[in-house]
Amino acid sequence: MKRVGVLVGREKTFPEAIIKSINERGKGEVVAEYLKLGGIKFDAPPKYDLVIDRISHEVPFYRATLKRMALEGTIVINNPFWWSADDKFFNYSLGKKLGVAIPKTVLLPQKDYIEGIISESLRNLEFPLDWQGIIDYVGLPAFLKPFDGGGWKNVSKINSLEELWSEYDKSGTLCMTLQENVDFDQFVRCYCVGQEEVMIMAYDPRKPYLSGEQYVHNPDYLAPKLAERVRKDVRTLCTALGYDINTVEFAIKDEVPYAIDFMNPAPDAELASVGEFYHNWITGAVVDLVFKRLGEQRDQPRYRWDSLLSPEPSRAFAVASATEQQARTIAPQTVTTPPEKKSEASASKKAPAKRKKGQN
C-alpha cells in the first residue's frame, strides 16, 4: 500500500476532493489523508510515499519537515528545495532569457531592515536611489509588488513618482519590485500540472475575490494561434522552474502574452473561487499526476547529498566517485628514522627537552 499525505492551510474543497478521488481510484492500494505533524525526530522512518504541499511557504516548520521527508525518499509536490530558493525577480529574469515576453522590471532595496542591520551594514547600497531613472526605465503607470509571495498581496498601482515614494515607504522589510504596467486587452490565468497539462482560464484580476466574476469558462476566449503560444510559454516556464503544480498569469496586449506572475506553486483551486469546471479540472489533473509519480521510476532532481544516500545506481556512482577521489589523494608519507639516529630519537621520546631559563 502506498500513502499520500496532503498538507493544507485554510482551503477545504480542493484538498477534500483530492483525498476523496485518490482513495476512490486507489481502491486500498493507494491511500490519501491529511498529514498530522508534531515534533519531528531527525531519524524517523518515512511514513508517506508522496506529499502534496499547499501551505509550507507560510509555515517554516512545515517547509523544514518536507525537506526532511525528501531526504527519506518521499516525493514532495512541489519540490521544497527549489521553492525555498525561488523568487519572482529571478523568475522574470529567467523568463526573459527563455524567450517569454516579460514586462520591464526593477528590483528595489528594502525600505526597512530587521533589528541589528544599521547603516554600516548597508555600505554596498547606492544612496539615494536613482528614482527618476527607475521610472524612466519602467514607465508609468507601473506596479509595485513583493519579489516573493502571491494572492495580489501588497500590490499597488503607481501613477507618479510621489505615489511610488509613498507606497515604497509602507513596504517595511518586504523586498519589492517595480514592474511595467501592461494595459491588457485580455487576461488569462493558466493552471499547469506535471509541467505538461495546461488549462487556460479567462480571468479578471480587477474583480473581487469570491465574487464569482473573476473566472469565466470560455474555451474560445483566445484565438487558436495565441492560445498555442500561451500553452508553449506555460510549459517552458514550469519546466524551467521545476514546478509540478503552478499557475502562470498573462496580460495580453496586441496579441502578445506578457507573463506577469508565474510563481504560484500552491494556486487557488477552491470551488467557490474558480468555479465547478476549473475546480474539477485541476482536481482530476493533480490526481492523475499523483498516480503517475507513484508508478514511475524516480526522476527527482539530484542533490549533492543524494548521490551518497540513494540506492543503486546512484550509490555505485558515489562509491566510484569516492574511489576516484581516494586515488587522487596523496597519502601521508611514512618517515623512517635512520639506524644511527634511532637511539637519539628513543632518548628524546623518553625525556622531554629541558626548558631554557624564562621559558613557559
CSV table of N, CA and C in Angstrom, one decimal, residues 88-100 237:
chain,number,residue,atom,x,y,z
A,88,LYS,N,10.4,35.8,-7.4
A,88,LYS,CA,9.7,36.3,-8.7
A,88,LYS,C,10.7,37.1,-9.5
A,89,PHE,N,11.6,37.8,-8.9
A,89,PHE,CA,12.5,38.6,-9.8
A,89,PHE,C,13.5,37.7,-10.6
A,90,PHE,N,13.9,36.6,-9.9
A,90,PHE,CA,14.7,35.6,-10.6
A,90,PHE,C,13.9,35.1,-11.8
A,91,ASN,N,12.6,34.8,-11.5
A,91,ASN,CA,11.7,34.2,-12.5
A,91,ASN,C,11.6,35.1,-13.7
A,92,TYR,N,11.4,36.4,-13.4
A,92,TYR,CA,11.3,37.3,-14.5
A,92,TYR,C,12.5,37.3,-15.4
A,93,SER,N,13.7,37.3,-14.7
A,93,SER,CA,15.0,37.3,-15.5
A,93,SER,C,15.1,36.0,-16.3
A,94,LEU,N,14.7,34.9,-15.7
A,94,LEU,CA,14.8,33.6,-16.4
A,94,LEU,C,13.9,33.6,-17.5
A,95,GLY,N,12.6,34.0,-17.3
A,95,GLY,CA,11.6,34.0,-18.4
A,95,GLY,C,12.1,34.8,-19.6
A,96,LYS,N,12.7,36.0,-19.3
A,96,LYS,CA,13.3,36.8,-20.4
A,96,LYS,C,14.3,36.1,-21.2
A,97,LYS,N,15.2,35.3,-20.6
A,97,LYS,CA,16.2,34.6,-21.3
A,97,LYS,C,15.6,33.4,-22.0
A,98,LEU,N,14.5,32.9,-21.6
A,98,LEU,CA,13.8,31.8,-22.2
A,98,LEU,C,13.0,32.2,-23.4
A,99,GLY,N,12.9,33.5,-23.7
A,99,GLY,CA,12.2,34.0,-24.8
A,99,GLY,C,10.7,34.3,-24.6
A,100,VAL,N,10.3,34.3,-23.3
A,100,VAL,CA,9.0,34.6,-22.9
A,100,VAL,C,8.9,36.2,-22.8
A,237,LEU,N,8.0,27.8,-19.0
A,237,LEU,CA,8.3,28.3,-17.7
A,237,LEU,C,8.3,27.3,-16.6
